[in-house]
Coordinates of C-alpha atoms in Angstrom, one line a residue:
M1 CA 76.3 -23.8 26.1
G2 CA 74.7 -24.1 22.6
D3 CA 76.3 -23.7 19.3
P4 CA 79.7 -22.1 18.6
A5 CA 79.8 -18.4 19.0
T6 CA 78.9 -16.4 15.9
K7 CA 81.4 -13.9 14.4
S8 CA 80.5 -10.3 14.7
D9 CA 82.2 -6.9 14.5
A10 CA 80.3 -5.9 17.7
P11 CA 82.2 -5.8 21.0
F12 CA 80.5 -8.9 22.4
E13 CA 80.2 -12.6 21.7
V14 CA 77.0 -14.3 20.5
V15 CA 76.5 -17.9 21.6
P16 CA 73.3 -19.5 20.2
T17 CA 71.6 -22.0 22.5
G18 CA 71.5 -24.6 19.8
A19 CA 67.7 -24.9 20.3
A20 CA 64.9 -23.3 18.3
V21 CA 65.3 -20.0 20.0
G22 CA 67.7 -18.0 22.1
A23 CA 71.3 -16.9 22.4
E24 CA 73.7 -15.9 25.2
I25 CA 75.6 -12.6 24.9
R26 CA 79.0 -12.7 26.5
G27 CA 81.5 -10.0 27.3
L28 CA 79.1 -7.2 27.7
D29 CA 78.0 -5.1 30.7
V30 CA 74.6 -3.8 29.7
R31 CA 75.1 -0.7 31.9
T32 CA 77.7 0.7 29.5
L33 CA 76.0 0.4 26.1
D34 CA 76.9 2.9 23.5
D35 CA 74.6 3.5 20.6
A36 CA 76.5 1.4 18.0
T37 CA 76.7 -1.5 20.4
F38 CA 73.0 -1.3 21.3
L39 CA 72.0 -1.3 17.6
A40 CA 74.1 -4.5 17.1
L41 CA 72.6 -6.0 20.2
R42 CA 69.1 -5.2 19.1
Q43 CA 69.6 -6.9 15.8
E44 CA 70.8 -10.0 17.6
W45 CA 67.6 -9.9 19.8
L46 CA 65.4 -9.7 16.7
T47 CA 67.3 -12.7 15.2
H48 CA 67.3 -14.9 18.3
K49 CA 64.1 -13.6 20.0
V50 CA 65.5 -14.1 23.5
L51 CA 68.9 -13.0 24.8
L52 CA 70.6 -14.0 28.0
F53 CA 73.2 -12.0 29.8
R54 CA 75.0 -13.7 32.7
G55 CA 76.6 -12.1 35.7
Q56 CA 75.1 -8.6 35.5
S57 CA 75.1 -6.3 38.5
M58 CA 72.1 -3.9 38.2
S59 CA 70.2 -1.5 40.3
D60 CA 66.5 -0.8 39.5
D61 CA 67.7 2.4 37.7
D62 CA 70.1 0.3 35.6
L63 CA 67.3 -2.1 34.7
V64 CA 64.9 0.6 33.7
A65 CA 67.6 2.4 31.7
F66 CA 68.4 -0.8 29.8
A67 CA 64.8 -1.6 29.1
K68 CA 64.1 2.0 27.9
R69 CA 66.7 1.6 25.2
F70 CA 64.2 -0.7 23.4
G71 CA 61.2 1.6 23.9
P72 CA 58.8 3.3 26.4
L73 CA 57.8 1.1 29.3
D74 CA 54.4 -0.2 30.4
L75 CA 53.4 0.3 34.0
A76 CA 53.1 -2.8 36.1
P77 CA 49.6 -4.3 35.9
A78 CA 47.4 -3.9 39.0
S79 CA 47.7 -7.6 39.8
A80 CA 51.4 -7.0 40.5
T81 CA 50.9 -4.0 42.8
D82 CA 47.6 -4.3 44.6
N83 CA 48.9 -6.6 47.3
V84 CA 52.4 -5.4 47.8
G85 CA 53.9 -2.9 50.2
S86 CA 54.1 0.9 49.6
Q87 CA 57.8 0.8 48.8
E88 CA 57.2 -1.4 45.8
K89 CA 54.3 0.7 44.6
S90 CA 56.6 3.7 44.3
R91 CA 58.3 2.1 41.2
P92 CA 55.4 1.5 38.8
D93 CA 57.8 0.7 35.9
I94 CA 59.1 -2.4 37.7
W95 CA 57.1 -5.5 38.4
I96 CA 58.4 -7.6 41.2
I97 CA 58.0 -11.3 40.6
S98 CA 58.4 -13.1 43.9
N99 CA 57.1 -15.7 46.3
V100 CA 58.5 -13.9 49.3
V101 CA 56.2 -12.8 52.1
E102 CA 57.3 -10.1 54.6
D103 CA 55.3 -8.9 57.5
G104 CA 52.4 -11.0 56.3
K105 CA 52.3 -9.3 52.8
P106 CA 53.8 -10.6 49.5
I107 CA 56.6 -8.3 48.2
G108 CA 55.7 -9.3 44.6
A109 CA 53.4 -11.3 42.3
L110 CA 53.0 -14.8 40.9
G111 CA 54.2 -16.8 43.9
S112 CA 55.9 -20.2 43.4
D113 CA 53.4 -22.2 41.4
E114 CA 53.8 -23.2 37.8
A115 CA 53.0 -20.5 35.2
E116 CA 51.4 -22.0 32.1
W117 CA 52.6 -21.3 28.6
H118 CA 51.6 -17.7 27.8
T119 CA 52.4 -14.4 26.2
D120 CA 52.7 -11.5 28.6
M121 CA 49.6 -9.3 28.9
S122 CA 48.0 -10.4 25.7
Y123 CA 44.7 -9.6 27.3
V124 CA 45.2 -5.9 26.6
D125 CA 44.7 -4.2 23.2
E126 CA 48.3 -3.2 22.9
P127 CA 50.4 -6.0 24.6
P128 CA 54.0 -5.3 25.5
M129 CA 56.4 -6.1 22.7
A130 CA 59.1 -7.3 25.1
S131 CA 59.8 -8.3 28.7
V132 CA 63.1 -7.8 30.6
L133 CA 63.6 -10.0 33.7
Y134 CA 66.5 -9.7 36.1
S135 CA 67.3 -12.2 38.9
L136 CA 68.2 -11.1 42.4
E137 CA 67.5 -14.3 44.4
I138 CA 67.2 -17.8 42.9
P139 CA 66.0 -21.0 44.6
P140 CA 68.4 -24.0 44.6
S141 CA 66.2 -25.8 42.0
G142 CA 63.1 -25.2 40.0
G143 CA 61.7 -22.0 38.6
D144 CA 63.2 -22.5 35.2
T145 CA 61.8 -20.4 32.4
S146 CA 61.1 -22.0 29.0
F147 CA 60.5 -20.2 25.7
A148 CA 58.7 -21.5 22.6
N149 CA 59.3 -20.1 19.1
M150 CA 55.9 -19.4 17.7
V151 CA 57.3 -18.6 14.2
T152 CA 58.7 -22.1 13.8
A153 CA 55.6 -23.6 15.4
L154 CA 53.5 -21.9 12.8
E155 CA 55.8 -23.0 10.0
A156 CA 55.5 -26.6 11.2
L157 CA 51.7 -26.5 11.7
P158 CA 49.9 -29.1 9.7
D159 CA 48.0 -27.7 6.7
D160 CA 44.6 -28.7 8.0
L161 CA 45.1 -26.9 11.3
R162 CA 46.5 -23.8 9.7
A163 CA 43.5 -23.7 7.3
K164 CA 41.1 -23.6 10.4
I165 CA 42.8 -20.5 11.9
E166 CA 43.7 -18.4 8.8
G167 CA 42.0 -15.0 9.3
R168 CA 40.5 -16.0 12.7
V169 CA 40.6 -13.9 15.8
A170 CA 40.9 -15.2 19.4
N171 CA 39.7 -13.6 22.7
H172 CA 42.5 -13.4 25.3
D173 CA 40.9 -13.7 28.7
S174 CA 41.9 -11.1 31.3
S175 CA 40.4 -12.7 34.4
Y176 CA 43.2 -14.9 35.5
T177 CA 47.0 -14.7 35.9
S178 CA 49.4 -17.1 34.3
V179 CA 49.5 -19.1 37.6
G180 CA 45.7 -19.4 37.6
E181 CA 44.9 -16.8 40.2
L182 CA 41.8 -14.7 39.7
R183 CA 42.8 -11.1 39.2
V184 CA 41.6 -8.5 41.7
G185 CA 38.1 -7.4 40.8
A186 CA 37.6 -10.1 38.2
E187 CA 34.7 -12.6 38.1
P188 CA 35.3 -16.3 37.6
V189 CA 34.8 -17.3 33.9
T190 CA 31.9 -19.7 33.4
D191 CA 31.4 -19.0 29.6
V192 CA 34.5 -18.4 27.5
T193 CA 32.4 -16.6 24.9
K194 CA 31.7 -13.9 27.5
A195 CA 35.1 -13.6 29.1
P196 CA 36.6 -10.1 29.2
G197 CA 39.9 -9.3 27.5
A198 CA 41.3 -8.3 24.1
R199 CA 40.8 -9.9 20.7
H200 CA 43.8 -10.5 18.5
P201 CA 44.5 -12.4 15.2
I202 CA 45.6 -16.0 15.8
I203 CA 48.3 -15.5 13.2
R204 CA 50.1 -12.2 13.7
T205 CA 52.8 -10.5 11.6
H206 CA 55.9 -9.2 13.4
P207 CA 56.0 -5.4 12.8
E208 CA 59.8 -5.4 12.4
S209 CA 60.9 -8.7 10.9
G210 CA 57.7 -9.4 8.9
E211 CA 57.7 -13.0 10.3
K212 CA 54.3 -14.6 10.9
A213 CA 53.7 -16.3 14.2
L214 CA 51.0 -18.1 16.2
Y215 CA 49.6 -15.7 18.8
L216 CA 47.5 -17.7 21.3
G217 CA 48.0 -15.9 24.6
R218 CA 47.3 -18.8 26.9
R219 CA 45.1 -21.9 26.9
S220 CA 42.9 -21.2 29.9
N221 CA 39.5 -19.7 28.9
G222 CA 40.7 -19.2 25.3
W223 CA 38.1 -18.7 22.7
I224 CA 38.3 -18.4 18.9
V225 CA 35.7 -15.8 18.2
D226 CA 32.4 -17.0 16.5
M227 CA 33.4 -20.7 17.0
D228 CA 31.1 -23.0 19.0
G229 CA 32.2 -24.5 22.2
A230 CA 33.1 -28.1 21.2
E231 CA 34.9 -27.1 18.0
N232 CA 36.7 -24.3 19.9
E233 CA 38.0 -26.6 22.6
T234 CA 39.1 -29.3 20.1
L235 CA 41.0 -26.9 17.9
L236 CA 42.7 -25.1 20.8
D237 CA 43.7 -28.4 22.4
A238 CA 45.3 -29.4 19.0
L239 CA 47.1 -26.0 18.6
W240 CA 48.5 -26.0 22.1
A241 CA 49.6 -29.6 21.9
H242 CA 51.5 -28.8 18.7
C243 CA 53.1 -25.7 20.3
A244 CA 54.3 -27.8 23.3
D245 CA 56.5 -29.9 21.1
P246 CA 60.1 -29.6 22.6
R247 CA 61.6 -29.0 19.1
F248 CA 60.2 -25.4 19.3
S249 CA 61.6 -24.5 22.8
W250 CA 64.5 -23.8 25.0
S251 CA 64.6 -23.9 28.8
H252 CA 66.7 -21.5 30.9
Q253 CA 68.1 -22.4 34.3
W254 CA 68.5 -19.2 36.3
R255 CA 71.5 -18.0 38.2
K256 CA 71.7 -14.8 40.3
G257 CA 72.6 -11.9 38.1
D258 CA 71.0 -13.3 35.0
L259 CA 69.2 -10.8 32.7
L260 CA 66.8 -12.0 29.9
I261 CA 65.0 -10.0 27.3
W262 CA 62.5 -11.7 25.1
D263 CA 60.2 -10.8 22.2
N264 CA 56.5 -11.3 23.2
R265 CA 55.5 -10.9 19.6
S266 CA 57.0 -14.2 18.5
L267 CA 57.4 -16.3 21.7
N268 CA 55.4 -18.0 24.4
H269 CA 57.0 -18.8 27.7
K270 CA 56.3 -20.6 31.0
R271 CA 57.8 -21.1 34.4
E272 CA 58.3 -24.3 36.4
A273 CA 57.0 -24.4 39.9
F274 CA 59.6 -24.3 42.8
D275 CA 59.7 -24.9 46.5
P276 CA 57.6 -22.2 48.2
M277 CA 60.0 -22.3 51.1
S278 CA 62.8 -21.1 48.9
R279 CA 63.2 -17.4 48.0
R280 CA 62.9 -16.2 44.4
V281 CA 63.0 -12.5 43.7
M282 CA 63.0 -11.1 40.1
H283 CA 62.5 -7.6 38.8
R284 CA 60.8 -7.1 35.5
C285 CA 60.2 -4.3 33.0
Q286 CA 57.8 -4.5 30.1
I287 CA 58.3 -2.5 26.9
K288 CA 55.3 -1.0 25.2
G289 CA 54.0 -2.7 22.0
D290 CA 51.3 -2.0 19.5
M291 CA 48.1 -3.7 18.4
P292 CA 48.8 -7.2 16.9
R293 CA 48.0 -7.4 13.2

């Protein structure tokens, strides 16, 4: 996998994916992190933006403890808990991502459809800085997760497009999920200029690395504030087409026991559809962030 391992004094091996983003961390059980190892690991995360740990064996308590090393956790959004059983509701710090239905009720959220390119929960004022996702059950094929480096996408953006977004703010619609489902209590969007959600700079600065990145949220119902309809649609189409270039991305094929942590401040991600008759069960934590600037 990827480029040769990088040398480090830390008690683990770092194997970059060889793509625009991502690295695998080998030789580490994340349940046994001491402070020095965690600090080294966190620096690798800031460098590579998404880290993969294979073959982990984690309880929900282990997952929460690992995620909390990076910062306080967000509670799972209502769309992930309104339709699931009472047992899942008792762990508001874990969002179950699953297509499984038991006793006529889904045990989690987001089903088996494709999830479009997006940044997690960018529709709130202070989106999570990071997401941690752990795989418990994986379908035989499909459901891969891809990540796009929005720092390199911005660096490669043509000058004419960059000039059109410098200093601009976009509204991030809160009405729909990344798989296109209308959220509980939301109304269908018929006018993007009136869509609910949060407004963030299209070019944001990473609060730790200082890197600048495109921050677009998702394409559906996107609106660049104070831009008329036709110009808005043309510009967003051009930006999203640019960001979809494979040179900015890396795709992960899941195995049971995989753990990923990614930086929502500098990445977009998407999920492939998979056979709805196959079981896929993932547990996710989200780490609190701040207001994009």
